[in-house]
Tab-separated table of C-alpha atoms and ligand atoms in Angstrom:
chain	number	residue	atom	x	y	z
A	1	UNK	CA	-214.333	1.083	85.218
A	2	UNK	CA	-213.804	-1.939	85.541
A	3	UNK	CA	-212.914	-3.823	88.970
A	4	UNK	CA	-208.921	-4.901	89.915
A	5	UNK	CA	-210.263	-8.665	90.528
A	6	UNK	CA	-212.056	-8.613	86.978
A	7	UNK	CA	-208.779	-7.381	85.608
A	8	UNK	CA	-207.008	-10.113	87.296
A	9	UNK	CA	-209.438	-12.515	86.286
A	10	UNK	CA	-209.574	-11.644	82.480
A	11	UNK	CA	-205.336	-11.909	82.518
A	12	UNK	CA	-205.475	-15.358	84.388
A	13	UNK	CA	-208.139	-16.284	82.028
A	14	UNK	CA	-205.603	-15.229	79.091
A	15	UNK	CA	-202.854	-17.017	80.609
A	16	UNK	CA	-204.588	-20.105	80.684
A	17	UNK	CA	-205.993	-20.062	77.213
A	18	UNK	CA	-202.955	-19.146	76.301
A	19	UNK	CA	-201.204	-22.661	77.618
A	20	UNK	CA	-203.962	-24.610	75.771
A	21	UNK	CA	-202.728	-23.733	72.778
A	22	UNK	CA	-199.287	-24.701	74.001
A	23	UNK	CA	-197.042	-26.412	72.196
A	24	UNK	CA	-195.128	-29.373	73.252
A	25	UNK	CA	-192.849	-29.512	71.096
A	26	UNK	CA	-191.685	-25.900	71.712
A	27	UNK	CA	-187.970	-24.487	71.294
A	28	UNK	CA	-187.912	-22.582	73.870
A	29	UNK	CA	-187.022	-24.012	77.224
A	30	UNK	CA	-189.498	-23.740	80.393
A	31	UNK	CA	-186.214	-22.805	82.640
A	32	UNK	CA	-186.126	-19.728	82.121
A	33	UNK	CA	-186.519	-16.866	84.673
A	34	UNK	CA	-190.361	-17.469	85.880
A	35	UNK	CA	-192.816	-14.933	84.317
A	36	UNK	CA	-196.243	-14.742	85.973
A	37	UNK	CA	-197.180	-16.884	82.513
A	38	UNK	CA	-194.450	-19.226	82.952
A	39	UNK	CA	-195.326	-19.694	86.480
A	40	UNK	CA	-198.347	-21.281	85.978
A	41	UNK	CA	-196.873	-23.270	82.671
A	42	UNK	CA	-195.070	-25.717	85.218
A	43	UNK	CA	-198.531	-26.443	86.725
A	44	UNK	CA	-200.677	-26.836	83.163
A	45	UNK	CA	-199.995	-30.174	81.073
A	46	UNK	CA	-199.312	-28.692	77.137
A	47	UNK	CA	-201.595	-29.807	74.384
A	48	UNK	CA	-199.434	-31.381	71.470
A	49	UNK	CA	-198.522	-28.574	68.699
A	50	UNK	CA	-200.952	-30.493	66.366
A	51	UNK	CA	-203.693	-28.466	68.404
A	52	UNK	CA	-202.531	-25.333	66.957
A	53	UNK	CA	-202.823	-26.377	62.734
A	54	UNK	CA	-205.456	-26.370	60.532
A	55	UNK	CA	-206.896	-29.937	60.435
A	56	UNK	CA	-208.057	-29.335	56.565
A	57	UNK	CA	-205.923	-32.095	53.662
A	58	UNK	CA	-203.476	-30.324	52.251
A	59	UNK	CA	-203.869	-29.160	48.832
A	60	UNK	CA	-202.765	-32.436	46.175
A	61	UNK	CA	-200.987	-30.381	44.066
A	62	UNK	CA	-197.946	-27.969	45.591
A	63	UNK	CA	-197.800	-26.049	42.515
A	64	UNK	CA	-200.565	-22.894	43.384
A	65	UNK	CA	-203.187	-22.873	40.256
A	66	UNK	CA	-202.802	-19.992	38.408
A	67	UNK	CA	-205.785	-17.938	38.913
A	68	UNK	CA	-206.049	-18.095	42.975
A	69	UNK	CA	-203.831	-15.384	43.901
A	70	UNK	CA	-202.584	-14.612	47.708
A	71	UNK	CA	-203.179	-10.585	48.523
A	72	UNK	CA	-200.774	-8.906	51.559
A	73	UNK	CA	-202.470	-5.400	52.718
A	74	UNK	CA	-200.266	-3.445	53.929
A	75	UNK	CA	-203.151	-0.548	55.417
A	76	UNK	CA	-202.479	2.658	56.734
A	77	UNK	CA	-202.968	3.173	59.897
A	78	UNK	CA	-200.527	5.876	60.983
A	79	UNK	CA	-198.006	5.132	63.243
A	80	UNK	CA	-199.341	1.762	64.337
A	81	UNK	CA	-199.577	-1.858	62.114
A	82	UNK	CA	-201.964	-3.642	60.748
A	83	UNK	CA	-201.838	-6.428	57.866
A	84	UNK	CA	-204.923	-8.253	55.706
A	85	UNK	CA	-203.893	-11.246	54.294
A	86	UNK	CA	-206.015	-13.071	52.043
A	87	UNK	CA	-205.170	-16.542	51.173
A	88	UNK	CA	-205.912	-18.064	47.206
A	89	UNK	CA	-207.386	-20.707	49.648
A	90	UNK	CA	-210.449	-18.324	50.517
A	91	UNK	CA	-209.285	-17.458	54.056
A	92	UNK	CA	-208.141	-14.417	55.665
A	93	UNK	CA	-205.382	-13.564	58.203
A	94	UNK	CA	-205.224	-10.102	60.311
A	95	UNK	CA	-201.900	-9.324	61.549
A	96	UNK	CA	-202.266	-6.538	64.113
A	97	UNK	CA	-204.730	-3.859	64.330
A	98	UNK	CA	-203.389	-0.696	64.987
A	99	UNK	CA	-204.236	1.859	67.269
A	100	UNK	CA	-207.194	2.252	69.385
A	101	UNK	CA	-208.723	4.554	67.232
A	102	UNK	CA	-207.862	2.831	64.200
A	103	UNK	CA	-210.375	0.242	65.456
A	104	UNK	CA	-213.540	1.448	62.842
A	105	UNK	CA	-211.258	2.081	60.441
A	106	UNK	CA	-209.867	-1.363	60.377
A	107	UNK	CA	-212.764	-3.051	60.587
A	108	UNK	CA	-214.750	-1.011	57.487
A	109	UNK	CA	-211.534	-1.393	55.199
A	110	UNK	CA	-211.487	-5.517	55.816
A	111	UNK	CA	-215.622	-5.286	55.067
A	112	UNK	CA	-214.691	-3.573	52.181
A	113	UNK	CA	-212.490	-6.303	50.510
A	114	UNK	CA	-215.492	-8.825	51.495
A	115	UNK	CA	-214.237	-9.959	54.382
A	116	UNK	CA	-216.576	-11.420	56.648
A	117	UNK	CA	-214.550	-14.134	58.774
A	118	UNK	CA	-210.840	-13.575	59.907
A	119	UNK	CA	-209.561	-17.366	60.303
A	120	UNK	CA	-206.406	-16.032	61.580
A	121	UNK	CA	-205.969	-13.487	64.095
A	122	UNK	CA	-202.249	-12.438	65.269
A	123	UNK	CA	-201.727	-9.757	67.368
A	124	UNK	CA	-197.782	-9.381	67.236
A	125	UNK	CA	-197.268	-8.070	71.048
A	126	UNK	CA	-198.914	-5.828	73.701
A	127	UNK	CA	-198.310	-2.426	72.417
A	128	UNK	CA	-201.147	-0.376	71.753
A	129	UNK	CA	-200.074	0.435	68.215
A	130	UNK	CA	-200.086	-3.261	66.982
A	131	UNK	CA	-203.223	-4.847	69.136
A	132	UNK	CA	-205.301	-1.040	69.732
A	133	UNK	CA	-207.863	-2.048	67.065
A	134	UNK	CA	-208.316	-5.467	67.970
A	135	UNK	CA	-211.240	-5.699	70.571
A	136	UNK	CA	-213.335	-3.741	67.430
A	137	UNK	CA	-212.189	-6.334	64.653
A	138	UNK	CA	-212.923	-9.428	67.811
A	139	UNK	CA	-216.275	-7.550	67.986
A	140	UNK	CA	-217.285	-7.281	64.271
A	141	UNK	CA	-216.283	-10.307	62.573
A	142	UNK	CA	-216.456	-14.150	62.647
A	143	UNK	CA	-213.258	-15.242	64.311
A	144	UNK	CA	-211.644	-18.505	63.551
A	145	UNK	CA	-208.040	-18.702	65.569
A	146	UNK	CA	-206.410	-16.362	67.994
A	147	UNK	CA	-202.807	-16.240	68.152
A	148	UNK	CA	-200.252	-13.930	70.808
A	149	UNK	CA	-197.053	-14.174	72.201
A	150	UNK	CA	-197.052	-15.517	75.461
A	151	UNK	CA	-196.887	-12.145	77.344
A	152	UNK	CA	-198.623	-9.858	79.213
A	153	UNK	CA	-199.130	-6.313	80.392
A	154	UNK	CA	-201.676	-4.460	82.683
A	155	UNK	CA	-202.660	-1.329	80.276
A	156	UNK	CA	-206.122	-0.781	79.204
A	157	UNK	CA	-205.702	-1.611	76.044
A	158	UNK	CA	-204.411	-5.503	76.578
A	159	UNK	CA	-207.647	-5.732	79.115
A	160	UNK	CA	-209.893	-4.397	76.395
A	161	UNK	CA	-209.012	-7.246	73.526
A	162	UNK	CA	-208.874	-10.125	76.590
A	163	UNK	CA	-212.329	-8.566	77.502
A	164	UNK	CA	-213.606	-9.183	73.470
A	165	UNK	CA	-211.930	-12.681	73.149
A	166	UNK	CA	-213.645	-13.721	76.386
A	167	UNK	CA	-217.167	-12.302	75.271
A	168	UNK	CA	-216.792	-13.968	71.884
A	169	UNK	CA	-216.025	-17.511	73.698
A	170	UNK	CA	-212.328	-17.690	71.994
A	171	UNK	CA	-209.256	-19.181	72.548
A	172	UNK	CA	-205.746	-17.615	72.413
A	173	UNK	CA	-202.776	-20.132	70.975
A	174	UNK	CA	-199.593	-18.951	71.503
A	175	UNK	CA	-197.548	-17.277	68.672
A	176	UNK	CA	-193.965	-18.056	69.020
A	177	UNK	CA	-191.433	-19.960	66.618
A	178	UNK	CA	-192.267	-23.208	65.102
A	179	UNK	CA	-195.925	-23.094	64.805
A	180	UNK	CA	-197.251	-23.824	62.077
A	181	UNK	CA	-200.482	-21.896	61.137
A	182	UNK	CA	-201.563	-23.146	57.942
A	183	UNK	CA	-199.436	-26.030	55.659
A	184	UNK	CA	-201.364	-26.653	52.427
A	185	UNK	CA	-198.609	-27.325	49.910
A	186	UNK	CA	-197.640	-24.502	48.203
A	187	UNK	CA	-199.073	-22.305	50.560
A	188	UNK	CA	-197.314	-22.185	54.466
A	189	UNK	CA	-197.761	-19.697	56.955
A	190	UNK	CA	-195.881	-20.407	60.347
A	191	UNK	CA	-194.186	-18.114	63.191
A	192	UNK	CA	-190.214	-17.703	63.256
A	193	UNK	CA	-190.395	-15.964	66.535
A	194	UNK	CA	-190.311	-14.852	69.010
A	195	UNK	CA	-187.602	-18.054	69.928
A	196	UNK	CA	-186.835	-17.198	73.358
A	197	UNK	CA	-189.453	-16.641	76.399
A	198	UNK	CA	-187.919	-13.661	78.514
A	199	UNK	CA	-187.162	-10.518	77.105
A	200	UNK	CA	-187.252	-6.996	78.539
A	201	UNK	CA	-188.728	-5.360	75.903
A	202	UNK	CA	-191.962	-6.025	74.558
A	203	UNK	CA	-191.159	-5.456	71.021
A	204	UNK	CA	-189.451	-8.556	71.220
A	205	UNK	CA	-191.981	-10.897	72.181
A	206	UNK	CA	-193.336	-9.801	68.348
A	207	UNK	CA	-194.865	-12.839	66.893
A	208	UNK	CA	-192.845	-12.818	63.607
A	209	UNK	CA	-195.162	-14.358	60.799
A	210	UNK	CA	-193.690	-16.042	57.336
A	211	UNK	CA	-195.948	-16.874	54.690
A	212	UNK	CA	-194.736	-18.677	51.497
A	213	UNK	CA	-196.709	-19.303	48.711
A	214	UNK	CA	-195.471	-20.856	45.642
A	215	UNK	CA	-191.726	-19.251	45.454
A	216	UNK	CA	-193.025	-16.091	46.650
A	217	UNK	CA	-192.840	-15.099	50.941
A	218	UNK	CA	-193.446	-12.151	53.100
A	219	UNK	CA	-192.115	-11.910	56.354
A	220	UNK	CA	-193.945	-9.899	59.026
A	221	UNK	CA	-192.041	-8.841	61.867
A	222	UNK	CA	-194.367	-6.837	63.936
A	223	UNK	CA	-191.485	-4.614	66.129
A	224	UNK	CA	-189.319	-7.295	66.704
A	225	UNK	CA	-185.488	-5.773	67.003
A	226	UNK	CA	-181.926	-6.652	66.780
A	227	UNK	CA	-181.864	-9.653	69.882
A	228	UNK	CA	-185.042	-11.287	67.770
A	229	UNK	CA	-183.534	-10.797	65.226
A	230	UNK	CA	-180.053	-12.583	66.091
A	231	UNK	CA	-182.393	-15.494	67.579
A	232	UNK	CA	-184.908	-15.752	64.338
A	233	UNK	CA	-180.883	-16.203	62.319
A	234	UNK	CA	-179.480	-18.375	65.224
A	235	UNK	CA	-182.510	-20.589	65.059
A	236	UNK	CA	-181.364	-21.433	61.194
A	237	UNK	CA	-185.422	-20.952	59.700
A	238	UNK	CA	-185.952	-19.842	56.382
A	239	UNK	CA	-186.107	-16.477	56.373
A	240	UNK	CA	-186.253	-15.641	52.899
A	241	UNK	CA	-188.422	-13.594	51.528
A	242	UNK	CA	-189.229	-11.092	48.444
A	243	UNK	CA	-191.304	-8.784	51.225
A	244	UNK	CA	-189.994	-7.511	54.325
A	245	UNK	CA	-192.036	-5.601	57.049
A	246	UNK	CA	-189.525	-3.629	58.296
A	247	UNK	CA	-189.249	-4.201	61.872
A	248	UNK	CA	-190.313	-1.544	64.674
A	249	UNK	CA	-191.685	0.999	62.302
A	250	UNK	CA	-188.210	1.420	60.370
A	251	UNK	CA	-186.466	1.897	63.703
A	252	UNK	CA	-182.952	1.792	63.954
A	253	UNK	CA	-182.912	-0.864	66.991
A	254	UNK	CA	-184.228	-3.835	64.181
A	255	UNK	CA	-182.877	-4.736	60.590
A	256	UNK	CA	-179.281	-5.732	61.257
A	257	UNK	CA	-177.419	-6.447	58.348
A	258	UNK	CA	-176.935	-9.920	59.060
A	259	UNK	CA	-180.913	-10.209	59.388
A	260	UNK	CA	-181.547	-7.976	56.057
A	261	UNK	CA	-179.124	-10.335	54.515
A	262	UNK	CA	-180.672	-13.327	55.515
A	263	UNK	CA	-184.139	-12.131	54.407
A	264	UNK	CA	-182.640	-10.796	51.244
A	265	UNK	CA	-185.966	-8.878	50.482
A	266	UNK	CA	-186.856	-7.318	47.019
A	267	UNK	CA	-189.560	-4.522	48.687
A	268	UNK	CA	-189.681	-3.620	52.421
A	269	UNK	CA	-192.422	-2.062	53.556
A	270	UNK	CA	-192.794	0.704	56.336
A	271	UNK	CA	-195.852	0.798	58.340
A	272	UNK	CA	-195.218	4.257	59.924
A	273	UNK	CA	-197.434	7.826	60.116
A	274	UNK	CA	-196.533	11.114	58.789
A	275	UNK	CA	-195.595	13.421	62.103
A	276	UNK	CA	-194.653	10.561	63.958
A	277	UNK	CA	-192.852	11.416	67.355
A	278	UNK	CA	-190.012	8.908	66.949
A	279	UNK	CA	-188.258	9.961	63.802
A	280	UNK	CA	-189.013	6.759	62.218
A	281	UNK	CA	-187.902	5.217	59.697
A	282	UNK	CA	-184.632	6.110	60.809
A	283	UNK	CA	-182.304	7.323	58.400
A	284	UNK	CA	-179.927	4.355	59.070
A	285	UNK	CA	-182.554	2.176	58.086
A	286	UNK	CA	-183.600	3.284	54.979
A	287	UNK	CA	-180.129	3.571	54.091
A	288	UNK	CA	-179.266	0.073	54.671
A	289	UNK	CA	-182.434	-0.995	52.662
A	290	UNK	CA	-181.222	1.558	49.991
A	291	UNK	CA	-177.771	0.070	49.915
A	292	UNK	CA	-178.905	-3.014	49.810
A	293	UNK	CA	-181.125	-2.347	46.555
A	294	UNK	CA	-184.388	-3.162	48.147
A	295	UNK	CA	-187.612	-1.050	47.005
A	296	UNK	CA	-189.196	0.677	49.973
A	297	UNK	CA	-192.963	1.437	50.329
A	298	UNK	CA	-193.952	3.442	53.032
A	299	UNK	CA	-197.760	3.745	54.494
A	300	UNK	CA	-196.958	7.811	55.284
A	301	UNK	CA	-196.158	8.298	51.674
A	302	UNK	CA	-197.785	6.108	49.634
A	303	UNK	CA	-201.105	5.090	51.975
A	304	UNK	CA	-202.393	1.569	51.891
A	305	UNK	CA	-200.039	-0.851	50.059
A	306	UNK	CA	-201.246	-3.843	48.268
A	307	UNK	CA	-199.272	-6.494	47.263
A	308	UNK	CA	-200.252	-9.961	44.793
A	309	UNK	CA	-198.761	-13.158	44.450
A	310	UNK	CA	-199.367	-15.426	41.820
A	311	UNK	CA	-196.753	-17.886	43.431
A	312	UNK	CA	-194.533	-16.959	41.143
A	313	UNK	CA	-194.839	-12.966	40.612
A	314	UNK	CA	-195.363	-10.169	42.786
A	315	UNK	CA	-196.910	-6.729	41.720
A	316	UNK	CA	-197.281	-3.897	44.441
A	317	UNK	CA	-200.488	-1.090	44.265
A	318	UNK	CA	-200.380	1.899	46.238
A	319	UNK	CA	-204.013	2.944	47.152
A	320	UNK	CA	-202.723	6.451	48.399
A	321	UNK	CA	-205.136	7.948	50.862
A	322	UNK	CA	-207.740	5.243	51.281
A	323	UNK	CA	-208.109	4.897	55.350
A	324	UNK	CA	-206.919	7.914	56.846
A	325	UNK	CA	-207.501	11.507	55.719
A	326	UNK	CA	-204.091	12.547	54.751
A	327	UNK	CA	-202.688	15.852	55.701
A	328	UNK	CA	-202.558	18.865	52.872
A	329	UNK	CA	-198.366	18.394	53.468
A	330	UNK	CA	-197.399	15.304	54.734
A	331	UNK	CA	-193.931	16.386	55.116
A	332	UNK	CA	-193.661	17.237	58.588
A	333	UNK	CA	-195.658	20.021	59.958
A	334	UNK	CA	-197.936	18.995	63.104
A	335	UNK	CA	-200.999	16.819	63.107
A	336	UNK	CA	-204.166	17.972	63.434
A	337	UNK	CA	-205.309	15.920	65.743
A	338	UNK	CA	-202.385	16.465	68.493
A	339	UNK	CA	-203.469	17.954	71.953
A	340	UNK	CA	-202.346	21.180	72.043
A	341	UNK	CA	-200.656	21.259	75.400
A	342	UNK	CA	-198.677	23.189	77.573
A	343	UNK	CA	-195.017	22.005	78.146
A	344	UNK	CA	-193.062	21.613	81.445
A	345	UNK	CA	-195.934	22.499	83.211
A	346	UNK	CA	-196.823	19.829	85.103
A	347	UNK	CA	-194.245	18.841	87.385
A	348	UNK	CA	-191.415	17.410	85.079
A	349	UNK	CA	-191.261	14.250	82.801
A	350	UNK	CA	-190.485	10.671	83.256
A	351	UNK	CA	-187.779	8.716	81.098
A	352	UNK	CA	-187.211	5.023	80.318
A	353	UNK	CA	-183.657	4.355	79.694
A	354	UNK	CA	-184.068	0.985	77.940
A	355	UNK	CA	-186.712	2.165	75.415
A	356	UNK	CA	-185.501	6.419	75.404
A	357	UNK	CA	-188.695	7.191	75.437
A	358	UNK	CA	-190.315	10.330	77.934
A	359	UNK	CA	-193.624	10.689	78.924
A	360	UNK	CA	-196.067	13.065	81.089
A	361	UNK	CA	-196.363	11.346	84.557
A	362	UNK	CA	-199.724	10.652	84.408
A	363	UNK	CA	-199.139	8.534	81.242
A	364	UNK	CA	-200.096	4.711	81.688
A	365	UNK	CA	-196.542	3.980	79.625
A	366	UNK	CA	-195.066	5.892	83.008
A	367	UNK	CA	-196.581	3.875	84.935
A	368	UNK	CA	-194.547	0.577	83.793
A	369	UNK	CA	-191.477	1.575	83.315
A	370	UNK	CA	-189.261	-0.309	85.577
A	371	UNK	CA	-187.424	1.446	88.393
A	372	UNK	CA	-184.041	0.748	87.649
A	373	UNK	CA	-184.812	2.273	83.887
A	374	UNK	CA	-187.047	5.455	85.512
A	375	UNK	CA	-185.453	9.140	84.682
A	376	UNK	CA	-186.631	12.403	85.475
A	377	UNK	CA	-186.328	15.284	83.617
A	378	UNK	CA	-187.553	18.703	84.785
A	379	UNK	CA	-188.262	19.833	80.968
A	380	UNK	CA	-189.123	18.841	78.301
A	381	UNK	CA	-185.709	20.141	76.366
A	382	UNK	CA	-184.248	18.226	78.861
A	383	UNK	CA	-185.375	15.520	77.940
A	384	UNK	CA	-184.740	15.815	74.539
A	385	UNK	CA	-181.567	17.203	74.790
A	386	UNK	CA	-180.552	13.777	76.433
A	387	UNK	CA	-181.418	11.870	73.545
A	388	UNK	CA	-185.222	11.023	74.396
A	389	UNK	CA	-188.162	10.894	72.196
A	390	UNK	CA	-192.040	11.750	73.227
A	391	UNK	CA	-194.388	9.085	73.723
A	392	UNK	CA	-196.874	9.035	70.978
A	393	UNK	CA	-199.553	8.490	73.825
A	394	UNK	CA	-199.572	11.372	76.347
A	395	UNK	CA	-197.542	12.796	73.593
A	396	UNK	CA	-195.565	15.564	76.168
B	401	ZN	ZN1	-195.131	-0.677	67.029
B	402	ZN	ZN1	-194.095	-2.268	70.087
């Protein structure tokens, strides 16, 4: 257990290594309602944005050489994200990591596509579903750069990947639009969002990533929803792309039409697990990406996806089962590996009006929710009858 001043210390030490790899030349205005982060912003000169690239020539010829080829893994972990992307350059870029558990199984699938050094790391936002895995992956590989939103929380998890960047001497550069990651010609990688620096919900602090190479792009939105969405449009970058992460885990609350519009995808993928406690993807979603004549892959179904760019063509392979064990009927009945617990039992539930999620009261998600959003519900069915879904963490 670790002490409240360590805590404090590890979080300060994230804020400030967070600022040096601020940008000066950032959109988003320092006037904003103070955070603790933005607090201590006024006080910190910025490094210029140029900190943040890749110092490396770019490539002399735009055009991408036939036989390098750029790979997006799309890897099944459950009801949680986490991306491989490996550049025709040679490097590699981890987008999330999921769950805590998922940690092993993260790091043994990157080791076995040869991975050895990840020269990008992103970790979208706070939520234990996108950075979970990340203190293993900090832990077992050569780490290049570190990139998160400017935002912080107090759960175990967030303490547990500041802990491993701190032990492995890293930095953290902050992930929000208009950095630029990589620029070498015909291959670009930069963040679209999040634009603004004050939002409610964590989802939307997602660091949204786009990569283009040659006339192909993906666009990785981690959970970002509809208000990042509106700002990523508002903002006027290119969001085209032929691959769309489907925001939030195919929740309703992201993919607006306007935004699906904009993006125009030809395949949206759905990192979400079979049995999930949400109901995602929601059947609005999949029905606007239906309507819309995009091809949907989904982790729950189809297992890890894999998808190839030549710079010019795209082809998609479904590795089915290759992470997790999947279950004998993957159509709904209850996993495995869920607590079998009583319900009601222990002294009622709490809600959080902004996200409709409930949880036990001992859950750490509880614990955060802010008082004006706090419910109580005396059962479980009451809870659910009110429109509320379980947290996938205490899972009540
Ligand atoms: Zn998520
Ligand atoms: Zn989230």
């Amino acid at each position: 257990m670790m002490k409240r001043s360590a805590i404090l210390a590890l979080i300060l030490a994230f804020l400030l290594a967070v600022l040096a790899g601020c940008s000066s030349s950032s959109t988003s205005t320092s006037d904003q309602p103070a955070a603790n982060a933005k607090t201590i912003a006024s006080t910190v000169p910025s490094k210029p944005q140029t900190d943040n690239q890749e110092s490396r020539p770019p490539a002399a010829n735009p055009q991408p050489s036939g036989d390098r080829v750029l790979k997006v893994h799309f890897l099944d972990v459950g009801q949680a994200d986490s991306i491989l992307v490996q550049f025709p350059n040679g490097q590699n870029m981890l987008v999330d990591a999921g769950n805590n558990d998922d940690g092993p199984v993260v790091v043994s699938y990157l080791k076995s596509k040869g991975v050895s050094r990840i020269d990008y790391l992103v970790g979208t936002h706070p939520h234990e579903d996108h950075i979970g895995g990340m203190d293993n992956v900090i832990r077992a590989f050569d780490i290049g750069q570190v990139y998160m939103p400017r935002v912080t929380t107090t759960t175990k998890t967030f303490e547990d990947v500041l802990l491993a960047v701190k032990e492995k001497g890293l930095k953290i550069s902050t992930a929000k639009a208009g950095v630029t990651v990589l620029d070498q010609g015909s291959l670009k990688v930069n963040f679209v969002a999040p634009c603004g620096s004050n939002y409610e919900d964590l989802n939307n602090w997602s660091a949204v990533t786009r990569i283009q190479y040659g006339s192909t792009a993906f666009l990785l939105t981690g959970d970002a929803e509809a208000q990042s969405e509106e700002e990523m449009l508002a903002s006027r970058a290119n969001l085209k792309a032929d691959v769309l992460k489907v925001g939030h885990h195919g929740s309703s609350s992201s993919t607006t039409p306007a935004f699906l519009k904009a993006v125009a995808p030809k395949y949206a993928v759905i990192s979400v697990g079979a049995w999930n406690d949400y109901g995602h993807p929601h059947k609005e979603t999949l029905a606007k990406l239906a309507n819309a004549g995009v091809q949907v892959y989904r982790t729950d179904r189809d297992g890890t996806v894999v998808f190839t760019s030549d710079g010019k063509n795209i082809t998609v392979e479904k590795l089915g089962s290759t992470i997790r064990p999947r279950a004998p009927d993957a159509g709904g009945v209850v996993a495995p590996t869920a607590p079998v617990t009583p319900t009601g039992s222990k002294g009622g539930y709490i809600g959080n009006k902004n996200s409709k999620k409930f949880h036990r009261p001992d859950c750490r998600w509880a614990a955060e929710i802010a008082p004006q959003n706090r419910v109580e519900f005396k059962t479980r069915e009451e809870a659910v009858a009110a429109g509320y879904v379980p947290c996938k963490v205490c899972r009540p």
